[in-house]
């Protein structure tokens, strides 16, 4: 703007200067012409009087040096010339001033030199004897005058231009300063040029509109952030250039992003070649997926290309949206299912093979009579094992399926009493004492699951006990939670095995477990049941001393 004002001012100055120059030149030219003509008129009349008085001699005597005087007879022949020899001069009958003078008494004309640098004014008067007296005066032509004035005029123009430039820049700055200092946040509060009022009003309205839109955007952004920040899944939006547009906390923690990652290249955040390769693929093919391992967890990354239209602006851009799902649990569940199936097949196959072997030997009469009872006993034991194994598998799969169990008020003390009585008979055979301590403890839970817990724990406490040992079942409260504990004085569990005893089919001593009819599923069922009722389970054990398995459950499940 300053430049524009400066340029306009300069142009006006130049135009004014040029016009002034032309006017001045015209005025000077006219002024000097008028002087010359006046002088010529006086001189012509004086010389005519001199000629009338004394002829050519009188004329010669008064002719001024710097003027040219010519005397022409009525036919146009030059009789006398003050500058050139009259004899050599041509006939002047065709001269404009001569013709005019002979017809009206006075004639005047102006002629320019061939180079246009000189102008001569001729004035002729008809004398009383019929001859014509012509006086001429030469002066500068407009061109000469213009060329002569050019240098001073140029100096003037330069000075004027410099001054104009100085004033223009000062003025322009003075005009622009209040505009630059406009408070565009509050346009109506500005006290500046009245001409700017419509503009300020429009800015005010547009500011208002922008503020409304911004508020809407902020609201949407907040909504989106609220949704995405509470998502367990990681969500990353990438721009066309691969820069992060948005990243939710789950994704930020997945990719170990510290601080604000918006605007950063995703490749700097996640350097995994699989992920960047998948992103490239999604860019070209529209969709891709890959796995990402972190801290023992496996994440499934799904990437899709997005096309966005920026509404009114009509601009469009392609970005990529990345969603990360933690698939560790489902992968391990899958792995567990696979392992379980393999284990089940194996566990079922062993007793079946034993049954088949015994049956075949009996069938072929290869067993001595005295051994038959042992073989048949073996078939019965293995069949019992199969039945209990299948029972356990069915129970476990019900828990796995998450069957909806019925919740009710259960007195677990009374339930424990029944279990104690149930195992007491087998325990008595090995001189193991089973006792129950505690009080009536009513819990709102699943009766069946409590039964599974108590049955399996009591069964193990007897199974893995020493002859003459003891089992203590306690029911009550601990730290505001319901406590259920089964303690024995049995063989104990070596420390390194404790973390694994809840795994399916895990047995510390396979042969002992099988001998006692164990399936390796009892504690898995217990753990499942406890977790189903949102409880926790703890094991304390020492080899040769005994084991205590404690279950803590919330009072209101
Ligand atoms: P099982 O049917 O073999 O008893 P469980 O799942 O009930 O299977 O128990 C897993 C393993 O944990 C057992 O094989 C046994 O080695 C060990 N165990 C469980 N309870 C006790 C206990 N009270 N004392 C010693 N070892 C135990």
XYZ file of C-alpha atoms and ligand atoms in Angstrom:
584
model
C 0.000 0.000 0.000
C 2.825 2.386 0.921
C 4.415 1.646 -2.442
C 1.152 2.285 -4.261
C 0.624 5.628 -2.560
C 4.236 6.493 -3.242
C 3.923 5.571 -6.923
C 0.641 7.476 -7.384
C 2.104 10.574 -5.769
C 5.143 10.331 -7.973
C 3.016 9.954 -11.096
C 0.931 12.998 -10.134
C 4.067 15.018 -9.479
C 5.521 14.034 -12.841
C 2.269 14.871 -14.631
C 2.037 18.246 -12.879
C 5.659 18.966 -13.697
C 5.150 18.090 -17.349
C 1.995 20.159 -17.619
C 3.707 23.074 -15.869
C 6.635 22.737 -18.226
C 4.405 22.750 -21.319
C 2.329 25.651 -20.029
C 5.427 27.612 -19.109
C 6.967 26.982 -22.483
C 3.785 28.077 -24.262
C 3.483 31.139 -22.079
C 7.129 32.151 -22.593
C 6.905 31.551 -26.277
C 3.802 33.676 -26.623
C 5.253 36.345 -24.379
C 8.470 36.664 -26.337
C 6.588 36.522 -29.647
C 4.362 39.409 -28.556
C 7.393 41.469 -27.524
C 9.095 40.748 -30.859
C 5.962 41.665 -32.814
C 5.490 44.931 -30.894
C 9.099 45.872 -31.394
C 8.842 44.972 -35.086
C 5.756 47.109 -35.491
C 7.426 50.159 -33.970
C 10.601 49.604 -35.990
C 8.708 49.166 -39.275
C 6.763 52.378 -38.753
C 9.924 54.284 -37.786
C 11.844 53.015 -40.821
C 8.897 53.754 -43.133
C 8.868 57.328 -41.854
C 12.657 57.530 -42.403
C 12.277 56.285 -45.966
C 9.450 58.712 -46.669
C 11.636 61.467 -45.350
C 14.977 60.733 -47.032
C 14.703 57.691 -49.260
C 17.095 54.723 -49.159
C 19.940 56.774 -47.700
C 17.868 57.898 -44.756
C 16.752 54.349 -44.333
C 20.281 52.991 -44.335
C 21.303 55.487 -41.731
C 18.722 54.336 -39.161
C 18.695 50.592 -39.759
C 19.747 48.882 -36.486
C 22.618 46.380 -36.796
C 20.777 43.397 -35.397
C 17.723 43.751 -37.670
C 17.339 42.889 -41.327
C 15.566 45.467 -43.490
C 14.601 44.854 -47.110
C 13.130 47.262 -49.609
C 11.153 45.669 -52.420
C 9.694 47.439 -55.426
C 6.088 46.872 -56.514
C 7.148 43.953 -58.739
C 8.870 42.083 -56.004
C 12.469 43.011 -56.970
C 14.736 43.678 -54.019
C 16.050 47.240 -54.150
C 17.862 47.229 -50.835
C 18.759 44.713 -48.151
C 20.627 45.537 -44.949
C 22.306 42.147 -44.698
C 22.677 40.652 -48.180
C 23.614 42.242 -51.480
C 20.247 43.173 -53.112
C 21.521 42.238 -56.563
C 21.934 38.593 -55.583
C 18.469 38.254 -54.103
C 15.590 36.627 -55.908
C 12.227 38.174 -56.633
C 10.079 38.496 -53.517
C 6.681 38.865 -55.169
C 5.636 35.410 -53.868
C 6.352 36.195 -50.220
C 3.266 36.083 -48.033
C 3.962 39.359 -46.233
C 4.698 41.119 -49.544
C 1.436 39.989 -51.128
C -0.522 40.981 -48.010
C 1.198 44.401 -47.764
C 0.568 45.215 -51.446
C -3.063 44.347 -51.071
C -3.982 45.684 -47.586
C -1.018 47.963 -46.721
C 0.463 45.781 -43.971
C 1.541 42.171 -44.148
C 3.005 39.773 -41.654
C 4.283 36.218 -41.742
C 6.440 33.809 -39.747
C 8.861 31.297 -41.189
C 11.123 28.647 -39.646
C 14.665 27.739 -40.580
C 15.240 24.365 -42.198
C 16.452 22.893 -38.836
C 13.418 24.396 -37.105
C 15.712 25.926 -34.531
C 15.130 29.538 -35.649
C 11.957 31.470 -36.277
C 11.753 34.670 -38.250
C 8.859 37.119 -38.101
C 8.455 39.365 -41.137
C 6.487 42.571 -41.170
C 5.969 44.463 -44.402
C 4.326 47.875 -45.027
C 3.356 49.463 -48.286
C 5.183 52.728 -48.768
C 3.767 55.824 -50.443
C 5.813 55.196 -53.681
C 4.328 51.708 -54.099
C 7.362 49.872 -52.831
C 7.266 47.595 -49.793
C 9.451 47.913 -46.709
C 10.034 44.647 -44.902
C 11.638 44.280 -41.488
C 12.378 40.912 -39.967
C 13.340 39.729 -36.546
C 14.713 36.292 -35.792
C 14.271 34.467 -32.520
C 14.249 31.020 -30.913
C 11.736 28.478 -32.144
C 9.705 26.431 -29.618
C 12.116 23.546 -30.099
C 15.146 25.695 -29.320
C 13.411 27.217 -26.395
C 12.428 23.749 -25.152
C 15.955 22.396 -25.576
C 17.359 25.439 -23.856
C 15.010 25.024 -20.909
C 15.529 21.278 -20.663
C 18.497 21.290 -18.273
C 17.032 23.682 -15.685
C 13.720 21.939 -16.022
C 15.365 18.535 -15.453
C 17.120 19.816 -12.346
C 13.790 21.195 -11.140
C 12.066 17.904 -11.959
C 14.671 15.863 -10.066
C 14.423 18.136 -7.050
C 10.634 17.940 -7.215
C 10.760 14.189 -7.554
C 13.076 13.822 -4.566
C 10.849 16.063 -2.529
C 7.770 14.255 -3.742
C 9.344 10.896 -2.902
C 10.164 12.083 0.580
C 6.724 13.564 1.176
C 5.011 10.560 -0.442
C 6.774 8.064 1.756
C 6.064 10.153 4.855
C 2.414 10.600 3.896
C 1.963 6.976 2.920
C 3.409 5.814 6.227
C 1.238 8.250 8.097
C -1.837 6.913 6.314
C -0.868 3.292 6.775
C 0.142 3.395 10.463
C -3.442 3.649 11.831
C -4.494 0.888 9.409
C -1.678 -1.348 10.628
C -2.628 -0.648 14.200
C -6.252 -1.678 13.643
C -7.524 -4.055 16.333
C -9.079 -6.677 14.090
C -10.195 -8.728 17.084
C -12.551 -5.895 18.056
C -13.089 -4.069 14.757
C -15.897 -1.832 15.987
C -13.745 -0.381 18.752
C -11.333 1.250 16.277
C -11.532 5.032 15.911
C -9.957 5.412 12.493
C -10.893 6.771 9.029
C -14.659 6.891 8.514
C -14.162 5.368 5.067
C -13.059 2.135 6.739
C -16.303 1.734 8.717
C -18.059 -0.583 6.174
C -14.928 -2.723 6.002
C -14.635 -2.896 9.794
C -18.310 -3.818 10.038
C -17.799 -6.672 7.587
C -14.738 -7.862 9.496
C -16.801 -7.764 12.689
C -19.526 -9.918 11.097
C -16.995 -12.329 9.649
C -15.180 -12.578 12.991
C -18.491 -13.446 14.564
C -19.137 -16.118 11.934
C -15.602 -17.522 12.297
C -15.952 -17.641 16.080
C -19.212 -19.603 15.760
C -17.629 -22.055 13.336
C -14.551 -22.384 15.542
C -16.758 -23.115 18.540
C -18.541 -25.812 16.534
C -15.207 -27.288 15.480
C -13.880 -27.176 19.031
C -17.009 -28.950 20.222
C -16.642 -31.670 17.603
C -12.950 -31.964 18.330
C -13.679 -32.331 22.051
C -16.331 -34.943 21.356
C -13.965 -36.876 19.128
C -11.182 -36.606 21.691
C -13.498 -37.744 24.503
C -14.516 -40.755 22.472
C -11.068 -41.669 21.242
C -9.294 -41.054 24.540
C -11.544 -43.545 26.298
C -10.989 -46.162 23.630
C -8.879 -49.172 24.489
C -8.062 -49.422 20.818
C -5.317 -47.223 19.422
C -6.418 -44.722 16.792
C -4.067 -42.692 14.579
C -5.105 -40.386 11.752
C -2.408 -39.616 9.236
C -2.388 -36.886 6.628
C -1.506 -37.327 2.974
C 2.126 -36.549 3.768
C 2.304 -39.244 6.450
C 2.220 -36.734 9.290
C 0.136 -37.412 12.386
C -3.128 -35.466 12.413
C -4.550 -37.093 15.521
C -3.434 -39.808 17.911
C -5.373 -41.115 20.902
C -3.770 -41.978 24.275
C -3.973 -45.740 23.638
C -2.012 -45.373 20.390
C 0.407 -42.902 22.008
C 1.251 -45.409 24.709
C 1.447 -48.250 22.163
C 4.041 -46.383 20.107
C 5.764 -44.836 23.172
C 5.018 -41.292 22.062
C 6.230 -38.640 24.473
C 4.597 -35.199 24.318
C 2.525 -33.925 21.450
C 2.941 -36.069 18.367
C 0.584 -34.105 16.114
C 2.470 -32.848 13.075
C 5.269 -35.366 13.446
C 6.086 -37.929 10.803
C 4.553 -41.264 11.782
C 7.719 -42.963 10.592
C 9.610 -41.164 13.401
C 7.093 -42.465 15.937
C 6.994 -46.071 14.784
C 10.063 -47.424 13.057
C 8.736 -50.907 12.447
C 9.262 -51.722 8.779
C 6.185 -54.001 8.811
C 3.988 -51.144 9.993
C 5.388 -48.576 7.556
C 5.166 -51.134 4.756
C 1.535 -51.825 5.619
C 0.825 -48.095 5.645
C 2.278 -47.760 2.150
C 0.160 -50.691 1.034
C -2.984 -49.121 2.512
C -2.174 -45.928 0.623
C -2.174 -47.741 -2.712
C -4.576 -50.609 -2.146
C -7.019 -48.941 0.227
C -6.581 -51.378 3.100
C -3.906 -53.398 4.839
C -3.234 -55.066 8.157
C -0.288 -56.238 10.178
C 0.681 -57.381 13.673
C 2.763 -55.345 16.098
C 4.449 -56.811 19.167
C 5.004 -54.710 22.246
C 5.824 -55.616 25.842
C 4.620 -59.193 25.429
C 1.341 -58.061 23.853
C 0.304 -58.547 20.276
C -1.631 -55.815 18.477
C -3.542 -56.172 15.282
C -3.130 -53.013 13.166
C -5.809 -52.274 10.580
C -5.090 -49.476 8.136
C -7.438 -47.889 5.644
C -7.041 -45.049 3.215
C -9.473 -42.185 3.734
C -10.628 -39.664 1.167
C -11.766 -36.338 2.525
C -13.559 -33.460 0.852
C -13.069 -30.091 2.495
C -16.604 -28.924 1.769
C -16.854 -25.418 0.428
C -13.179 -25.118 -0.398
C -13.515 -28.104 -2.643
C -10.046 -29.265 -1.677
C -9.613 -32.974 -1.195
C -6.924 -35.051 0.472
C -6.161 -38.665 1.131
C -5.049 -39.738 4.571
C -4.787 -43.004 6.400
C -6.585 -44.179 9.493
C -4.852 -46.740 11.680
C -6.695 -48.715 14.331
C -4.819 -50.986 16.744
C -6.537 -53.837 18.635
C -4.930 -55.763 21.457
C -5.317 -59.357 20.312
C -3.056 -60.889 22.955
C -5.964 -62.372 24.905
C -7.722 -63.820 21.885
C -4.434 -65.173 20.512
C -3.565 -66.808 23.808
C -7.141 -68.108 24.118
C -6.756 -69.598 20.678
C -3.394 -71.047 21.651
C -4.909 -72.370 24.865
C -7.774 -73.967 22.963
C -5.318 -75.634 20.625
C -3.224 -76.878 23.533
C -6.344 -77.974 25.377
C -7.616 -79.987 22.443
C -4.249 -81.650 22.059
C -4.095 -82.360 25.798
C -7.647 -83.650 25.953
C -6.970 -86.046 23.093
C -3.831 -87.213 24.793
C -5.466 -87.545 28.209
C -8.387 -89.489 26.768
C -6.190 -91.694 24.636
C -4.043 -92.955 27.519
C -6.803 -94.577 29.637
C -8.578 -95.777 26.499
C -5.445 -97.494 25.267
C -4.966 -99.067 28.693
C -8.596 -100.287 28.681
C -8.228 -101.634 25.129
C -4.974 -103.387 25.988
C -6.439 -105.103 29.062
C -9.663 -105.989 27.218
C -7.712 -107.477 24.271
C -5.580 -109.619 26.551
C -8.700 -110.826 28.387
C -10.520 -111.429 25.118
C -7.687 -113.529 23.708
C -7.452 -115.547 26.899
C -3.882 -114.405 27.460
C -4.464 -113.504 31.114
C -4.039 -116.058 33.795
C -7.079 -116.639 35.965
C -5.400 -115.281 39.052
C -4.533 -112.016 37.168
C -7.967 -111.495 35.656
C -9.319 -109.566 38.662
C -6.334 -107.167 38.443
C -6.940 -106.589 34.746
C -10.650 -106.042 35.235
C -9.849 -103.701 38.144
C -7.536 -101.792 35.811
C -10.301 -101.464 33.245
C -12.643 -100.138 35.945
C -10.065 -97.631 37.275
C -9.239 -96.340 33.835
C -12.950 -96.080 33.020
C -13.500 -94.126 36.230
C -10.631 -91.857 35.222
C -12.217 -91.340 31.850
C -15.545 -90.474 33.423
C -14.026 -87.997 35.854
C -11.907 -86.534 33.071
C -14.945 -86.047 30.874
C -16.839 -84.584 33.852
C -14.053 -82.090 34.471
C -13.863 -81.177 30.787
C -17.603 -80.571 30.686
C -17.425 -78.385 33.830
C -14.516 -76.434 32.457
C -16.116 -75.876 29.094
C -19.283 -74.620 30.818
C -17.167 -72.102 32.691
C -15.348 -71.239 29.456
C -18.601 -70.629 27.680
C -19.466 -68.190 30.452
C -22.810 -69.859 31.005
C -25.115 -67.625 32.990
C -25.121 -69.169 36.456
C -27.917 -68.331 38.839
C -26.921 -66.069 41.678
C -28.443 -66.659 45.102
C -27.651 -66.258 48.780
C -25.371 -69.115 49.703
C -24.207 -70.014 53.181
C -20.729 -71.201 52.289
C -20.125 -72.406 55.850
C -22.977 -74.891 55.476
C -21.720 -75.827 52.026
C -18.193 -76.381 53.355
C -19.640 -78.580 56.085
C -21.217 -80.838 53.454
C -17.927 -81.086 51.529
C -15.967 -81.854 54.701
C -18.369 -84.643 55.475
C -18.113 -85.932 51.901
C -14.290 -86.229 51.974
C -14.087 -87.359 55.561
C -14.804 -90.956 54.636
C -11.910 -91.237 52.165
C -9.723 -89.172 54.501
C -10.491 -91.479 57.394
C -9.130 -94.427 55.391
C -5.751 -92.692 55.468
C -6.211 -91.411 58.998
C -6.428 -87.835 57.828
C -8.494 -85.544 59.998
C -10.627 -82.973 58.274
C -11.911 -80.062 60.336
C -13.968 -76.974 59.630
C -13.704 -73.682 61.428
C -15.498 -70.405 61.028
C -19.050 -69.169 61.236
C -22.144 -68.855 59.134
C -21.083 -66.827 56.075
C -23.800 -65.916 53.646
C -22.656 -64.710 50.253
C -24.651 -63.720 47.217
C -23.061 -65.979 44.616
C -23.328 -69.149 42.561
C -23.911 -72.242 44.668
C -22.516 -74.562 42.014
C -19.301 -72.657 41.707
C -18.789 -72.625 45.483
C -19.316 -76.335 45.392
C -16.670 -76.735 42.648
C -14.195 -74.634 44.618
C -14.708 -76.466 47.914
C -14.864 -79.908 46.322
C -11.639 -79.549 44.321
C -9.658 -77.864 47.118
C -10.755 -80.422 49.744
C -10.170 -83.291 47.317
C -6.611 -82.078 46.594
C -5.919 -81.437 50.306
C -6.717 -85.079 51.015
C -5.158 -86.469 47.818
C -1.823 -84.758 48.293
C -1.723 -85.277 52.069
C 0.312 -87.726 54.048
C -1.277 -90.545 55.971
C -2.235 -89.296 59.418
C -2.172 -85.677 58.240
C -4.839 -83.045 58.646
C -6.997 -80.725 56.558
C -8.468 -77.486 57.914
C -11.221 -75.701 56.035
C -11.851 -72.120 57.196
C -14.766 -69.905 56.227
C -15.215 -66.316 57.367
C -14.248 -62.729 56.543
C -10.886 -61.057 56.004
C -10.406 -57.329 55.339
C -14.037 -56.895 54.359
C -13.942 -59.814 51.949
C -15.248 -63.332 52.201
C -12.496 -65.837 53.008
C -12.463 -69.464 52.093
C -9.287 -71.375 52.855
C -8.217 -75.013 52.699
C -4.988 -75.851 54.522
C -3.329 -79.249 54.616
C -0.248 -80.830 56.097
C 0.541 -82.669 52.886
C 3.488 -83.016 50.524
C 3.510 -79.359 49.525
C 4.247 -77.867 46.112
C 7.779 -76.928 45.022
C 8.058 -73.120 44.548
C 8.814 -73.284 40.825
C 5.597 -75.194 40.179
C 3.262 -72.879 42.090
C 2.681 -70.381 39.240
C 1.676 -73.219 36.897
C -0.628 -75.384 38.977
C -3.735 -73.538 37.707
C -2.907 -74.417 34.110
C -5.030 -77.083 32.474
C -3.609 -80.586 32.780
C -0.648 -79.334 34.763
C 0.498 -81.751 37.382
C 3.533 -81.482 39.637
C 3.946 -85.229 39.868
C 2.170 -86.906 36.967
C 2.334 -90.437 38.273
C 1.065 -89.477 41.733
C -1.757 -87.444 40.273
C -2.819 -90.291 38.022
C -2.528 -92.786 40.817
C -4.922 -90.732 42.870
C -7.304 -90.279 39.938
C -6.298 -86.670 39.262
C -7.111 -85.128 35.927
C -4.966 -82.012 36.161
C -8.103 -79.897 35.689
C -9.284 -79.424 39.292
C -7.409 -76.199 40.039
C -8.249 -74.802 36.589
C -11.906 -75.226 37.463
C -11.308 -73.552 40.857
C -9.522 -70.612 39.290
C -12.220 -70.150 36.675
C -14.974 -70.260 39.286
C -13.172 -67.733 41.513
C -12.574 -65.348 38.613
C -16.191 -65.740 37.504
C -17.262 -64.404 40.895
C -14.622 -61.652 40.725
C -12.479 -63.099 43.484
C -8.778 -63.740 43.946
C -6.840 -66.870 44.741
C -3.551 -67.247 46.659
C -1.299 -70.267 47.246
C 1.160 -70.751 50.079
C 3.039 -73.975 50.132
C 6.160 -75.605 51.463
C 7.433 -78.973 50.394
C 7.007 -81.501 53.212
C 5.075 -79.043 55.372
C 1.814 -78.458 53.586
C -0.246 -76.183 51.401
C -2.820 -73.469 51.980
C -5.048 -72.268 49.158
C -6.928 -69.090 50.010
C -9.878 -67.679 48.082
C -11.021 -64.103 48.723
C -14.317 -62.946 47.276
C -16.174 -59.662 47.391
C -19.214 -59.823 49.705
C -21.520 -58.550 47.006
C -20.672 -60.271 43.777
P -5.173 -83.014 39.784
O -6.399 -83.499 39.253
O -3.935 -83.598 39.221
O -5.172 -82.924 41.255
P -5.304 -80.167 39.987
O -5.523 -79.132 38.942
O -6.309 -80.245 41.030
O -5.052 -81.501 39.267
O -3.915 -79.850 40.653
C -2.795 -79.617 39.834
C -1.555 -80.101 40.514
O -1.235 -79.262 41.632
C -1.670 -81.466 41.090
O -1.344 -82.421 40.131
C -0.694 -81.451 42.231
O 0.579 -81.812 41.773
C -0.695 -80.041 42.690
N -1.537 -79.828 43.908
C -2.797 -79.353 43.930
N -3.249 -79.242 45.193
C -2.231 -79.668 45.994
C -2.063 -79.782 47.387
N -3.006 -79.471 48.259
N -0.866 -80.226 47.869
C 0.120 -80.529 46.987
N 0.026 -80.453 45.655
C -1.137 -80.016 45.153
